[in-house]
């Protein structure tokens, strides 16, 4: 009954209508500053076209000239289905039947930016269904839908909240599913999908590039595939280095096979700031308290958390500009400055007041 209710809810959502259009609309494309104008030649090419002069103005307050909008124009007869996917559309309709000027605003009339949220929901549900399998638990019993959904959501959102102890409840298969969800959540659903497409040699179209740009908040579409490739290589290299640093300690504690697996899992979890651990084999929900005096584990985990937390674009600035801090993006400057302050100041406080 529960699953039937979920299925009916999804069908109801997808078939529901709002003002005569389906709630689920095609995915929009284009940047926030790009505008598509639908107007005939006479209106648009007129020397006294007020609309063109308004849109073609420079951004006020900048030392250099820079247009407020990037403008494209199509004739009404060319306003077809593909053009309607544009994010911002202005339709100019001049007819004798109108007695006075009128402005009408409609949100998501033809399309909407939904690719990222739909991708997230799909991956989350897939992770949930895989965790419900009996083979995903140590005792080979099926996990309830609510527990599996909670764990999948927590993993892909890298929150670290758990209902069951990760080490003692989930089998190797379940732990692997959780780690993959953590990795996808840390990279971003769209970045992960794009990385798979790049590795498979698939051509990335303009719409896909625009979605990739939005998912990582890049400043421009140009170079987004190169940036995604850099993110993938750097992420794997850093996680591998973290696992290599922790593997000797875990192998000595848990044996070769389990030690290597624990090193890889905790490297991914720390890099993605997920908070999941496999230390429940000693005591459920004990986290890394058993290694509070181990310098290697502490330094490796701390470094992975910080490096993973500063973000992809900051990596790109550090890689290309090295120590030339003045060349960094404003976003990178703020992230690095605030990160250093939030680490050093509380550390000094704890050192002088707690020890």
Short mmCIF file of C-alpha atoms in Angstrom, two decimals:
data_model
loop_
_atom_site.label_atom_id
_atom_site.label_comp_id
_atom_site.label_asym_id
_atom_site.label_seq_id
_atom_site.Cartn_x
_atom_site.Cartn_y
_atom_site.Cartn_z
CA UNK A 1 0.00 0.00 0.00
CA UNK A 2 2.82 2.38 0.86
CA UNK A 3 4.62 1.87 -2.47
CA UNK A 4 1.33 2.19 -4.36
CA UNK A 5 0.76 5.52 -2.63
CA UNK A 6 4.22 6.73 -3.64
CA UNK A 7 3.60 5.71 -7.25
CA UNK A 8 0.21 7.45 -7.31
CA UNK A 9 1.75 10.59 -5.83
CA UNK A 10 4.43 10.68 -8.54
CA UNK A 11 1.84 10.14 -11.26
CA UNK A 12 -0.41 12.83 -9.80
CA UNK A 13 2.48 15.27 -9.65
CA UNK A 14 3.54 14.61 -13.22
CA UNK A 15 -0.01 14.88 -14.60
CA UNK A 16 -1.18 17.82 -12.49
CA UNK A 17 -1.96 20.96 -14.39
CA UNK A 18 -1.48 24.55 -13.38
CA UNK A 19 -3.08 27.10 -15.62
CA UNK A 20 -3.32 24.59 -18.45
CA UNK A 21 0.31 23.45 -18.42
CA UNK A 22 2.00 20.51 -16.79
CA UNK A 23 3.95 21.19 -13.59
CA UNK A 24 6.88 19.21 -15.04
CA UNK A 25 8.07 21.28 -17.98
CA UNK A 26 11.14 20.91 -20.23
CA UNK A 27 14.51 22.02 -18.92
CA UNK A 28 15.37 25.66 -19.60
CA UNK A 29 18.69 26.84 -21.01
CA UNK A 30 20.64 30.08 -21.09
CA UNK A 31 22.24 32.30 -18.46
CA UNK A 32 20.43 34.83 -16.22
CA UNK A 33 21.77 37.77 -18.24
CA UNK A 34 20.76 36.34 -21.64
CA UNK A 35 17.47 37.55 -23.10
CA UNK A 36 15.53 36.22 -26.09
CA UNK A 37 13.29 38.83 -27.72
CA UNK A 38 10.40 37.67 -29.92
CA UNK A 39 9.57 40.56 -32.25
CA UNK A 40 9.00 41.18 -35.96
CA UNK A 41 11.57 42.97 -38.09
CA UNK A 42 9.64 46.25 -38.21
CA UNK A 43 9.43 46.54 -34.44
CA UNK A 44 12.96 45.42 -33.67
CA UNK A 45 14.87 47.22 -36.41
CA UNK A 46 13.12 50.54 -35.97
CA UNK A 47 15.59 53.34 -35.07
CA UNK A 48 13.34 54.40 -32.20
CA UNK A 49 12.95 50.89 -30.74
CA UNK A 50 12.67 51.65 -27.03
CA UNK A 51 13.03 48.01 -25.99
CA UNK A 52 16.37 47.56 -27.75
CA UNK A 53 17.81 50.74 -26.24
CA UNK A 54 16.72 49.70 -22.73
CA UNK A 55 18.26 46.22 -22.99
CA UNK A 56 21.41 47.43 -24.74
CA UNK A 57 22.52 49.80 -21.99
CA UNK A 58 25.74 49.37 -20.01
CA UNK A 59 25.83 48.21 -16.39
CA UNK A 60 26.03 51.40 -14.28
CA UNK A 61 28.95 51.92 -11.92
CA UNK A 62 31.55 49.77 -13.71
CA UNK A 63 34.90 51.31 -14.76
CA UNK A 64 34.69 49.56 -18.15
CA UNK A 65 31.77 49.37 -20.59
CA UNK A 66 29.78 46.15 -20.15
CA UNK A 67 26.31 45.41 -21.48
CA UNK A 68 23.54 44.61 -19.00
CA UNK A 69 22.15 41.80 -21.18
CA UNK A 70 23.23 39.51 -23.97
CA UNK A 71 20.40 39.90 -26.50
CA UNK A 72 19.11 37.44 -29.07
CA UNK A 73 16.11 38.01 -31.35
CA UNK A 74 13.77 35.74 -33.31
CA UNK A 75 10.73 36.50 -35.45
CA UNK A 76 7.32 35.32 -34.16
CA UNK A 77 7.07 32.72 -36.92
CA UNK A 78 10.41 31.21 -35.79
CA UNK A 79 9.40 31.01 -32.13
CA UNK A 80 9.27 27.21 -32.10
CA UNK A 81 9.63 24.56 -29.42
CA UNK A 82 13.43 24.62 -29.26
CA UNK A 83 13.60 28.40 -28.89
CA UNK A 84 11.01 28.32 -26.11
CA UNK A 85 13.52 26.53 -23.86
CA UNK A 86 15.35 29.85 -23.41
CA UNK A 87 15.46 31.04 -19.80
CA UNK A 88 14.41 34.70 -20.31
CA UNK A 89 11.95 35.53 -23.08
CA UNK A 90 10.33 38.86 -23.98
CA UNK A 91 7.45 38.61 -26.45
CA UNK A 92 6.48 41.85 -28.20
CA UNK A 93 2.91 41.77 -29.50
CA UNK A 94 1.72 44.95 -31.27
CA UNK A 95 -1.79 44.78 -32.74
CA UNK A 96 -4.66 47.21 -33.40
CA UNK A 97 -6.94 45.31 -30.99
CA UNK A 98 -5.02 46.67 -28.00
CA UNK A 99 -6.22 50.04 -26.67
CA UNK A 100 -3.47 50.58 -24.11
CA UNK A 101 0.01 49.22 -23.30
CA UNK A 102 0.07 46.14 -21.10
CA UNK A 103 2.83 44.14 -19.44
CA UNK A 104 2.34 40.50 -18.41
CA UNK A 105 4.87 38.42 -16.46
CA UNK A 106 4.74 34.60 -16.46
CA UNK A 107 7.16 32.30 -14.65
CA UNK A 108 8.24 28.96 -16.19
CA UNK A 109 5.66 29.22 -18.99
CA UNK A 110 7.58 27.00 -21.42
CA UNK A 111 10.45 25.50 -19.42
CA UNK A 112 12.08 25.50 -15.99
CA UNK A 113 15.57 24.87 -14.53
CA UNK A 114 14.78 21.44 -13.05
CA UNK A 115 17.56 19.14 -14.31
CA UNK A 116 19.62 19.36 -11.12
CA UNK A 117 16.75 18.68 -8.68
CA UNK A 118 15.37 15.83 -10.82
CA UNK A 119 18.83 14.27 -11.05
CA UNK A 120 19.17 14.51 -7.28
CA UNK A 121 15.79 12.85 -6.70
CA UNK A 122 16.57 10.05 -9.16
CA UNK A 123 19.96 9.22 -7.63
CA UNK A 124 18.49 9.41 -4.14
CA UNK A 125 15.69 6.96 -4.97
CA UNK A 126 18.10 4.58 -6.71
CA UNK A 127 20.35 4.59 -3.65
CA UNK A 128 17.33 3.99 -1.43
CA UNK A 129 16.17 0.97 -3.46
CA UNK A 130 19.67 -0.54 -3.47
CA UNK A 131 19.98 -0.13 0.31
CA UNK A 132 16.65 -1.92 0.76
CA UNK A 133 18.10 -5.11 -0.73
CA UNK A 134 18.75 -7.90 1.85
CA UNK A 135 22.32 -8.24 0.55
CA UNK A 136 23.02 -4.65 1.66
CA UNK A 137 22.82 -5.57 5.35
CA UNK A 138 25.02 -7.79 7.50
CA UNK A 139 22.09 -9.93 8.67
CA UNK A 140 20.74 -10.27 5.09
CA UNK A 141 17.37 -8.78 5.98
CA UNK A 142 15.61 -6.08 4.00
CA UNK A 143 15.77 -2.52 5.31
CA UNK A 144 12.54 -0.52 5.57
CA UNK A 145 11.86 2.14 2.96
CA UNK A 146 12.01 4.98 5.50
CA UNK A 147 15.38 3.85 6.95
CA UNK A 148 16.89 3.30 3.50
CA UNK A 149 15.61 6.66 2.23
CA UNK A 150 16.96 8.46 5.31
CA UNK A 151 20.40 6.86 4.89
CA UNK A 152 20.50 7.53 1.15
CA UNK A 153 19.47 11.16 1.64
CA UNK A 154 21.99 11.65 4.43
CA UNK A 155 24.77 10.18 2.26
CA UNK A 156 24.03 12.15 -0.90
CA UNK A 157 23.51 15.36 1.10
CA UNK A 158 26.72 14.59 3.07
CA UNK A 159 25.14 15.31 6.46
CA UNK A 160 26.52 12.28 8.35
CA UNK A 161 23.26 11.54 10.18
CA UNK A 162 22.60 7.80 10.56
CA UNK A 163 19.85 5.57 11.95
CA UNK A 164 21.94 2.39 11.90
CA UNK A 165 25.64 2.11 12.65
CA UNK A 166 27.34 2.04 9.25
CA UNK A 167 29.93 -0.62 10.10
CA UNK A 168 27.83 -3.11 12.08
CA UNK A 169 24.50 -2.86 10.20
CA UNK A 170 25.44 -2.48 6.53
CA UNK A 171 27.33 -5.16 4.61
CA UNK A 172 30.25 -4.49 2.28
CA UNK A 173 27.72 -3.93 -0.52
CA UNK A 174 25.72 -1.48 1.59
CA UNK A 175 28.84 0.41 2.62
CA UNK A 176 29.93 0.62 -1.02
CA UNK A 177 26.53 2.05 -2.02
CA UNK A 178 26.78 4.63 0.76
CA UNK A 179 30.30 5.59 -0.33
CA UNK A 180 29.20 6.03 -3.96
CA UNK A 181 26.28 8.22 -2.81
CA UNK A 182 28.70 10.29 -0.72
CA UNK A 183 30.98 10.69 -3.71
CA UNK A 184 28.13 11.77 -5.98
CA UNK A 185 26.83 14.17 -3.34
CA UNK A 186 30.28 15.66 -2.81
CA UNK A 187 30.88 16.15 -6.53
CA UNK A 188 27.33 17.18 -7.34
CA UNK A 189 24.88 15.08 -9.34
CA UNK A 190 25.42 16.99 -12.59
CA UNK A 191 29.21 17.03 -12.21
CA UNK A 192 29.22 13.27 -11.57
CA UNK A 193 27.03 12.62 -14.63
CA UNK A 194 29.20 14.93 -16.74
CA UNK A 195 32.36 13.16 -15.56
CA UNK A 196 30.91 9.81 -16.67
CA UNK A 197 29.98 11.30 -20.05
CA UNK A 198 33.47 12.77 -20.51
CA UNK A 199 35.18 9.50 -19.58
CA UNK A 200 32.97 7.60 -22.04
CA UNK A 201 33.93 10.01 -24.83
CA UNK A 202 30.42 11.41 -25.28
CA UNK A 203 30.14 14.88 -26.82
CA UNK A 204 28.89 17.53 -24.38
CA UNK A 205 26.33 19.88 -25.97
CA UNK A 206 25.72 23.55 -25.20
CA UNK A 207 22.68 22.84 -23.02
CA UNK A 208 24.63 20.28 -20.99
CA UNK A 209 27.50 22.74 -20.60
CA UNK A 210 25.08 25.38 -19.33
CA UNK A 211 23.68 22.95 -16.77
CA UNK A 212 27.21 22.00 -15.68
CA UNK A 213 28.00 25.68 -15.25
CA UNK A 214 24.99 26.21 -13.02
CA UNK A 215 25.69 23.14 -10.89
CA UNK A 216 29.16 24.33 -9.83
CA UNK A 217 28.44 28.09 -10.03
CA UNK A 218 31.13 28.67 -12.65
CA UNK A 219 31.39 32.19 -14.05
CA UNK A 220 31.18 31.18 -17.72
CA UNK A 221 30.33 28.27 -20.01
CA UNK A 222 33.68 28.45 -21.80
CA UNK A 223 36.14 25.93 -20.39
CA UNK A 224 33.52 24.14 -18.29
CA UNK A 225 34.44 20.70 -19.71
CA UNK A 226 38.12 21.34 -18.96
CA UNK A 227 37.20 22.45 -15.44
CA UNK A 228 35.10 19.30 -14.90
CA UNK A 229 38.01 17.15 -16.05
CA UNK A 230 40.31 19.00 -13.64
CA UNK A 231 37.81 18.46 -10.80
CA UNK A 232 37.63 14.72 -11.48
CA UNK A 233 41.42 14.24 -11.67
CA UNK A 234 42.15 16.36 -8.62
CA UNK A 235 39.41 14.69 -6.56
CA UNK A 236 40.63 11.16 -7.32
CA UNK A 237 44.27 12.11 -6.72
CA UNK A 238 43.55 13.75 -3.35
CA UNK A 239 41.30 10.92 -2.15
CA UNK A 240 43.89 8.34 -3.23
CA UNK A 241 46.64 10.22 -1.39
CA UNK A 242 44.47 10.39 1.74
CA UNK A 243 43.75 6.66 1.56
CA UNK A 244 47.48 5.88 1.15
CA UNK A 245 48.29 7.96 4.24
CA UNK A 246 45.69 6.21 6.42
CA UNK A 247 46.08 2.67 5.05
CA UNK A 248 49.14 1.65 7.17
CA UNK A 249 47.34 2.56 10.40
CA UNK A 250 44.08 0.82 9.47
CA UNK A 251 45.85 -2.25 8.04
CA UNK A 252 47.76 -2.68 11.28
CA UNK A 253 44.53 -2.36 13.26
CA UNK A 254 42.06 -4.34 11.09
CA UNK A 255 44.15 -6.42 8.68
CA UNK A 256 45.12 -5.83 5.06
CA UNK A 257 41.77 -6.25 3.25
CA UNK A 258 39.61 -4.41 5.75
CA UNK A 259 42.31 -1.81 6.42
CA UNK A 260 42.54 -0.80 2.75
CA UNK A 261 38.74 -0.61 2.47
CA UNK A 262 38.50 1.51 5.63
CA UNK A 263 41.20 3.85 4.32
CA UNK A 264 39.37 4.37 1.02
CA UNK A 265 35.94 4.82 2.68
CA UNK A 266 37.17 7.33 5.26
CA UNK A 267 39.17 9.24 2.66
CA UNK A 268 36.06 9.69 0.48
CA UNK A 269 33.87 10.48 3.50
CA UNK A 270 36.30 13.08 4.87
CA UNK A 271 36.99 14.70 1.50
CA UNK A 272 33.24 15.09 0.85
CA UNK A 273 32.66 16.30 4.44
CA UNK A 274 30.13 13.47 4.87
CA UNK A 275 30.74 12.41 8.49
CA UNK A 276 30.15 8.69 7.84
CA UNK A 277 32.59 6.23 9.44
CA UNK A 278 33.18 2.50 9.86
CA UNK A 279 34.57 2.54 13.38
CA UNK A 280 31.43 0.88 14.78
CA UNK A 281 33.23 -2.47 14.55
CA UNK A 282 34.84 -1.59 17.90
CA UNK A 283 31.83 0.12 19.46
CA UNK A 284 28.66 1.23 17.64
CA UNK A 285 28.49 4.96 16.83
CA UNK A 286 31.98 5.53 18.30
CA UNK A 287 33.23 7.48 15.26
CA UNK A 288 36.98 8.20 15.30
CA UNK A 289 37.25 8.55 19.09
CA UNK A 290 39.46 5.46 19.22
CA UNK A 291 42.08 7.31 17.15
CA UNK A 292 42.07 10.56 19.11
CA UNK A 293 45.79 10.19 19.80
CA UNK A 294 46.82 9.06 16.34
CA UNK A 295 48.54 11.96 14.58
CA UNK A 296 48.47 10.34 11.12
CA UNK A 297 44.71 9.75 11.09
CA UNK A 298 43.92 13.14 12.60
CA UNK A 299 46.06 15.12 10.18
CA UNK A 300 44.87 13.14 7.15
CA UNK A 301 41.19 13.54 8.05
CA UNK A 302 41.61 17.26 8.82
CA UNK A 303 43.45 17.92 5.56
CA UNK A 304 40.83 16.06 3.51
CA UNK A 305 37.98 17.94 5.18
CA UNK A 306 39.54 21.35 4.50
CA UNK A 307 40.64 20.60 0.93
CA UNK A 308 37.25 19.14 0.05
CA UNK A 309 35.38 21.94 1.78
CA UNK A 310 36.92 24.92 -0.02
CA UNK A 311 35.32 23.91 -3.33
CA UNK A 312 36.21 23.22 -6.95
CA UNK A 313 36.59 26.80 -8.18
CA UNK A 314 39.01 27.59 -5.37
CA UNK A 315 41.12 24.60 -6.39
CA UNK A 316 41.19 25.96 -9.92
CA UNK A 317 42.45 29.34 -8.70
CA UNK A 318 45.14 27.75 -6.52
CA UNK A 319 46.28 25.47 -9.34
CA UNK A 320 46.55 28.18 -11.99
CA UNK A 321 47.58 31.24 -9.92
CA UNK A 322 49.63 29.53 -7.19
CA UNK A 323 50.58 32.14 -4.58
CA UNK A 324 49.35 35.14 -6.61
CA UNK A 325 46.40 35.73 -4.30
CA UNK A 326 45.38 38.99 -6.01
CA UNK A 327 44.54 37.04 -9.19
CA UNK A 328 42.02 34.76 -7.44
CA UNK A 329 38.28 35.11 -7.92
CA UNK A 330 36.51 37.11 -5.24
CA UNK A 331 34.69 33.92 -4.22
CA UNK A 332 38.01 32.10 -3.69
CA UNK A 333 39.45 34.99 -1.68
CA UNK A 334 36.45 35.03 0.65
CA UNK A 335 36.42 31.23 1.05
CA UNK A 336 40.13 30.96 1.85
CA UNK A 337 40.15 33.93 4.23
CA UNK A 338 37.08 32.83 6.18
CA UNK A 339 38.23 29.18 6.27
CA UNK A 340 41.61 30.13 7.78
CA UNK A 341 39.97 32.38 10.37
CA UNK A 342 37.35 29.79 11.34
CA UNK A 343 40.06 27.18 11.85
CA UNK A 344 42.74 29.25 13.62
CA UNK A 345 40.62 31.36 15.97
CA UNK A 346 38.61 28.48 17.53
CA UNK A 347 41.79 26.37 17.66
CA UNK A 348 43.55 29.07 19.69
CA UNK A 349 40.50 29.42 21.93
CA UNK A 350 40.37 25.68 22.65
CA UNK A 351 44.12 25.55 23.21
CA UNK A 352 44.21 28.32 25.82
CA UNK A 353 40.88 27.64 27.56
CA UNK A 354 40.55 23.85 27.39
CA UNK A 355 44.13 22.62 27.96
#
